[in-house]
mmCIF file with all atom_site columns, C-alpha atoms in Angstrom:
data_model
loop_
_atom_site.group_PDB
_atom_site.id
_atom_site.type_symbol
_atom_site.label_atom_id
_atom_site.label_alt_id
_atom_site.label_comp_id
_atom_site.label_asym_id
_atom_site.label_entity_id
_atom_site.label_seq_id
_atom_site.pdbx_PDB_ins_code
_atom_site.Cartn_x
_atom_site.Cartn_y
_atom_site.Cartn_z
_atom_site.occupancy
_atom_site.B_iso_or_equiv
_atom_site.pdbx_formal_charge
_atom_site.auth_seq_id
_atom_site.auth_comp_id
_atom_site.auth_asym_id
_atom_site.auth_atom_id
_atom_site.pdbx_PDB_model_num
ATOM 1   C CA . UNK A 1 1   ? -57.857 -7.308  75.567  1.00 0.00 ? 30  UNK A CA 1
ATOM 2   C CA . UNK A 1 2   ? -58.965 -3.765  76.263  1.00 0.00 ? 31  UNK A CA 1
ATOM 3   C CA . UNK A 1 3   ? -60.741 -2.907  79.518  1.00 0.00 ? 32  UNK A CA 1
ATOM 4   C CA . UNK A 1 4   ? -62.454 0.390   78.746  1.00 0.00 ? 33  UNK A CA 1
ATOM 5   C CA . UNK A 1 5   ? -62.997 1.264   82.420  1.00 0.00 ? 34  UNK A CA 1
ATOM 6   C CA . UNK A 1 6   ? -60.258 -0.322  84.559  1.00 0.00 ? 35  UNK A CA 1
ATOM 7   C CA . UNK A 1 7   ? -59.800 0.493   88.248  1.00 0.00 ? 36  UNK A CA 1
ATOM 8   C CA . UNK A 1 8   ? -58.114 3.837   88.898  1.00 0.00 ? 37  UNK A CA 1
ATOM 9   C CA . UNK A 1 9   ? -54.739 2.197   89.498  1.00 0.00 ? 38  UNK A CA 1
ATOM 10  C CA . UNK A 1 10  ? -55.314 -0.796  87.213  1.00 0.00 ? 39  UNK A CA 1
ATOM 11  C CA . UNK A 1 11  ? -53.983 -1.591  83.776  1.00 0.00 ? 40  UNK A CA 1
ATOM 12  C CA . UNK A 1 12  ? -56.349 -1.791  80.820  1.00 0.00 ? 41  UNK A CA 1
ATOM 13  C CA . UNK A 1 13  ? -55.088 -5.054  79.337  1.00 0.00 ? 42  UNK A CA 1
ATOM 14  C CA . UNK A 1 14  ? -55.124 -8.714  80.284  1.00 0.00 ? 43  UNK A CA 1
ATOM 15  C CA . UNK A 1 15  ? -52.605 -8.183  83.105  1.00 0.00 ? 44  UNK A CA 1
ATOM 16  C CA . UNK A 1 16  ? -54.944 -5.677  84.759  1.00 0.00 ? 45  UNK A CA 1
ATOM 17  C CA . UNK A 1 17  ? -57.838 -8.152  84.536  1.00 0.00 ? 46  UNK A CA 1
ATOM 18  C CA . UNK A 1 18  ? -55.667 -10.886 86.051  1.00 0.00 ? 47  UNK A CA 1
ATOM 19  C CA . UNK A 1 19  ? -54.818 -8.642  89.031  1.00 0.00 ? 48  UNK A CA 1
ATOM 20  C CA . UNK A 1 20  ? -58.509 -7.793  89.537  1.00 0.00 ? 49  UNK A CA 1
ATOM 21  C CA . UNK A 1 21  ? -59.628 -11.423 89.284  1.00 0.00 ? 50  UNK A CA 1
ATOM 22  C CA . UNK A 1 22  ? -56.919 -12.496 91.766  1.00 0.00 ? 51  UNK A CA 1
ATOM 23  C CA . UNK A 1 23  ? -58.019 -9.789  94.247  1.00 0.00 ? 52  UNK A CA 1
ATOM 24  C CA . UNK A 1 24  ? -61.660 -10.911 94.057  1.00 0.00 ? 53  UNK A CA 1
ATOM 25  C CA . UNK A 1 25  ? -60.732 -14.599 94.274  1.00 0.00 ? 54  UNK A CA 1
ATOM 26  C CA . UNK A 1 26  ? -58.440 -14.066 97.258  1.00 0.00 ? 55  UNK A CA 1
ATOM 27  C CA . UNK A 1 27  ? -60.724 -11.674 99.154  1.00 0.00 ? 56  UNK A CA 1
ATOM 28  C CA . UNK A 1 28  ? -64.082 -13.388 98.655  1.00 0.00 ? 57  UNK A CA 1
ATOM 29  C CA . UNK A 1 29  ? -65.118 -17.011 99.069  1.00 0.00 ? 58  UNK A CA 1
ATOM 30  C CA . UNK A 1 30  ? -68.342 -18.936 98.557  1.00 0.00 ? 59  UNK A CA 1
ATOM 31  C CA . UNK A 1 31  ? -68.988 -16.756 95.518  1.00 0.00 ? 60  UNK A CA 1
ATOM 32  C CA . UNK A 1 32  ? -72.166 -17.443 93.601  1.00 0.00 ? 61  UNK A CA 1
ATOM 33  C CA . UNK A 1 33  ? -72.811 -15.872 90.217  1.00 0.00 ? 62  UNK A CA 1
ATOM 34  C CA . UNK A 1 34  ? -76.316 -15.861 88.827  1.00 0.00 ? 63  UNK A CA 1
ATOM 35  C CA . UNK A 1 35  ? -76.917 -14.655 85.287  1.00 0.00 ? 64  UNK A CA 1
ATOM 36  C CA . UNK A 1 36  ? -80.102 -12.608 85.291  1.00 0.00 ? 65  UNK A CA 1
ATOM 37  C CA . UNK A 1 37  ? -80.032 -11.761 81.603  1.00 0.00 ? 66  UNK A CA 1
ATOM 38  C CA . UNK A 1 38  ? -77.868 -12.758 78.677  1.00 0.00 ? 67  UNK A CA 1
ATOM 39  C CA . UNK A 1 39  ? -78.388 -11.847 75.077  1.00 0.00 ? 68  UNK A CA 1
ATOM 40  C CA . UNK A 1 40  ? -75.922 -12.673 72.341  1.00 0.00 ? 69  UNK A CA 1
ATOM 41  C CA . UNK A 1 41  ? -75.453 -9.698  70.051  1.00 0.00 ? 70  UNK A CA 1
ATOM 42  C CA . UNK A 1 42  ? -72.385 -8.587  68.176  1.00 0.00 ? 71  UNK A CA 1
ATOM 43  C CA . UNK A 1 43  ? -70.235 -8.294  71.314  1.00 0.00 ? 72  UNK A CA 1
ATOM 44  C CA . UNK A 1 44  ? -72.797 -9.817  73.723  1.00 0.00 ? 73  UNK A CA 1
ATOM 45  C CA . UNK A 1 45  ? -74.469 -8.573  76.914  1.00 0.00 ? 74  UNK A CA 1
ATOM 46  C CA . UNK A 1 46  ? -74.167 -10.271 80.268  1.00 0.00 ? 75  UNK A CA 1
ATOM 47  C CA . UNK A 1 47  ? -75.814 -9.053  83.477  1.00 0.00 ? 76  UNK A CA 1
ATOM 48  C CA . UNK A 1 48  ? -74.532 -10.898 86.533  1.00 0.00 ? 77  UNK A CA 1
ATOM 49  C CA . UNK A 1 49  ? -75.955 -10.847 90.065  1.00 0.00 ? 78  UNK A CA 1
ATOM 50  C CA . UNK A 1 50  ? -73.290 -11.819 92.592  1.00 0.00 ? 79  UNK A CA 1
ATOM 51  C CA . UNK A 1 51  ? -73.487 -12.913 96.204  1.00 0.00 ? 80  UNK A CA 1
ATOM 52  C CA . UNK A 1 52  ? -70.107 -13.014 97.897  1.00 0.00 ? 81  UNK A CA 1
ATOM 53  C CA . UNK A 1 53  ? -68.891 -13.334 101.470 1.00 0.00 ? 82  UNK A CA 1
ATOM 54  C CA . UNK A 1 54  ? -65.971 -11.088 102.371 1.00 0.00 ? 83  UNK A CA 1
ATOM 55  C CA . UNK A 1 55  ? -63.553 -13.378 104.202 1.00 0.00 ? 84  UNK A CA 1
ATOM 56  C CA . UNK A 1 56  ? -60.105 -12.136 103.234 1.00 0.00 ? 85  UNK A CA 1
ATOM 57  C CA . UNK A 1 57  ? -58.363 -8.806  102.935 1.00 0.00 ? 86  UNK A CA 1
ATOM 58  C CA . UNK A 1 58  ? -59.620 -7.185  99.744  1.00 0.00 ? 87  UNK A CA 1
ATOM 59  C CA . UNK A 1 59  ? -59.420 -3.732  98.249  1.00 0.00 ? 88  UNK A CA 1
ATOM 60  C CA . UNK A 1 60  ? -57.797 -2.336  101.396 1.00 0.00 ? 89  UNK A CA 1
ATOM 61  C CA . UNK A 1 61  ? -60.401 -3.670  103.861 1.00 0.00 ? 90  UNK A CA 1
ATOM 62  C CA . UNK A 1 62  ? -59.642 -6.296  106.506 1.00 0.00 ? 91  UNK A CA 1
ATOM 63  C CA . UNK A 1 63  ? -61.793 -9.422  106.487 1.00 0.00 ? 92  UNK A CA 1
ATOM 64  C CA . UNK A 1 64  ? -64.961 -9.255  108.591 1.00 0.00 ? 93  UNK A CA 1
ATOM 65  C CA . UNK A 1 65  ? -66.912 -12.160 107.093 1.00 0.00 ? 94  UNK A CA 1
ATOM 66  C CA . UNK A 1 66  ? -69.787 -9.891  106.071 1.00 0.00 ? 95  UNK A CA 1
ATOM 67  C CA . UNK A 1 67  ? -72.139 -11.030 103.343 1.00 0.00 ? 96  UNK A CA 1
ATOM 68  C CA . UNK A 1 68  ? -71.920 -8.821  100.275 1.00 0.00 ? 97  UNK A CA 1
ATOM 69  C CA . UNK A 1 69  ? -74.509 -8.508  97.510  1.00 0.00 ? 98  UNK A CA 1
ATOM 70  C CA . UNK A 1 70  ? -73.771 -6.498  94.413  1.00 0.00 ? 99  UNK A CA 1
ATOM 71  C CA . UNK A 1 71  ? -74.824 -6.541  90.790  1.00 0.00 ? 100 UNK A CA 1
ATOM 72  C CA . UNK A 1 72  ? -72.733 -5.775  87.771  1.00 0.00 ? 101 UNK A CA 1
ATOM 73  C CA . UNK A 1 73  ? -73.108 -5.399  84.038  1.00 0.00 ? 102 UNK A CA 1
ATOM 74  C CA . UNK A 1 74  ? -70.514 -6.567  81.569  1.00 0.00 ? 103 UNK A CA 1
ATOM 75  C CA . UNK A 1 75  ? -70.587 -5.739  77.858  1.00 0.00 ? 104 UNK A CA 1
ATOM 76  C CA . UNK A 1 76  ? -67.996 -7.767  76.035  1.00 0.00 ? 105 UNK A CA 1
ATOM 77  C CA . UNK A 1 77  ? -66.786 -8.123  72.464  1.00 0.00 ? 106 UNK A CA 1
ATOM 78  C CA . UNK A 1 78  ? -65.822 -11.686 71.558  1.00 0.00 ? 107 UNK A CA 1
ATOM 79  C CA . UNK A 1 79  ? -63.615 -12.406 68.552  1.00 0.00 ? 108 UNK A CA 1
ATOM 80  C CA . UNK A 1 80  ? -62.519 -15.936 67.678  1.00 0.00 ? 109 UNK A CA 1
ATOM 81  C CA . UNK A 1 81  ? -63.694 -17.193 71.081  1.00 0.00 ? 110 UNK A CA 1
ATOM 82  C CA . UNK A 1 82  ? -61.715 -14.614 73.090  1.00 0.00 ? 111 UNK A CA 1
ATOM 83  C CA . UNK A 1 83  ? -62.826 -11.471 74.889  1.00 0.00 ? 112 UNK A CA 1
ATOM 84  C CA . UNK A 1 84  ? -61.120 -8.589  73.113  1.00 0.00 ? 113 UNK A CA 1
ATOM 85  C CA . UNK A 1 85  ? -62.918 -5.651  74.775  1.00 0.00 ? 114 UNK A CA 1
ATOM 86  C CA . UNK A 1 86  ? -64.929 -5.195  77.945  1.00 0.00 ? 115 UNK A CA 1
ATOM 87  C CA . UNK A 1 87  ? -67.045 -2.439  79.438  1.00 0.00 ? 116 UNK A CA 1
ATOM 88  C CA . UNK A 1 88  ? -68.256 -3.155  82.978  1.00 0.00 ? 117 UNK A CA 1
ATOM 89  C CA . UNK A 1 89  ? -70.122 -1.456  85.794  1.00 0.00 ? 118 UNK A CA 1
ATOM 90  C CA . UNK A 1 90  ? -70.319 -2.706  89.379  1.00 0.00 ? 119 UNK A CA 1
ATOM 91  C CA . UNK A 1 91  ? -72.013 -1.344  92.469  1.00 0.00 ? 120 UNK A CA 1
ATOM 92  C CA . UNK A 1 92  ? -68.700 -0.316  94.031  1.00 0.00 ? 121 UNK A CA 1
ATOM 93  C CA . UNK A 1 93  ? -70.199 2.169   96.508  1.00 0.00 ? 122 UNK A CA 1
ATOM 94  C CA . UNK A 1 94  ? -72.576 -0.518  97.780  1.00 0.00 ? 123 UNK A CA 1
ATOM 95  C CA . UNK A 1 95  ? -69.690 -3.003  97.951  1.00 0.00 ? 124 UNK A CA 1
ATOM 96  C CA . UNK A 1 96  ? -67.528 -0.570  99.934  1.00 0.00 ? 125 UNK A CA 1
ATOM 97  C CA . UNK A 1 97  ? -70.374 0.233   102.343 1.00 0.00 ? 126 UNK A CA 1
ATOM 98  C CA . UNK A 1 98  ? -71.131 -3.444  102.995 1.00 0.00 ? 127 UNK A CA 1
ATOM 99  C CA . UNK A 1 99  ? -67.475 -4.368  103.507 1.00 0.00 ? 128 UNK A CA 1
ATOM 100 C CA . UNK A 1 100 ? -66.563 -1.416  105.716 1.00 0.00 ? 129 UNK A CA 1
ATOM 101 C CA . UNK A 1 101 ? -69.665 -1.114  107.899 1.00 0.00 ? 130 UNK A CA 1
ATOM 102 C CA . UNK A 1 102 ? -70.933 -4.656  107.998 1.00 0.00 ? 131 UNK A CA 1
ATOM 103 C CA . UNK A 1 103 ? -74.345 -3.409  106.855 1.00 0.00 ? 132 UNK A CA 1
ATOM 104 C CA . UNK A 1 104 ? -76.443 -6.319  105.757 1.00 0.00 ? 133 UNK A CA 1
ATOM 105 C CA . UNK A 1 105 ? -77.381 -6.421  102.070 1.00 0.00 ? 134 UNK A CA 1
ATOM 106 C CA . UNK A 1 106 ? -80.896 -5.245  101.248 1.00 0.00 ? 135 UNK A CA 1
#
């Protein structure tokens, strides 16, 4: 599995994705994912709107229990039922601002 835009200190492969998923799972609870758009093309498109509550230490920020709203776009290539490549974009600046300042999502 190739992650075409991993975190700055993250690995591109499946191990890097596992670390990222563990960090999100451990740092955020009551996560809701709503799919706003999904179209199956060669590779597929998925746009996900997420609402998460920051309740644990995550990404270097101590837990404050602030609600966090971000959107993200994933473009994946699926071969034989497995994701083999992923391109993704998240609102990381918005996430960082909401976690660090406690600013309420708009």
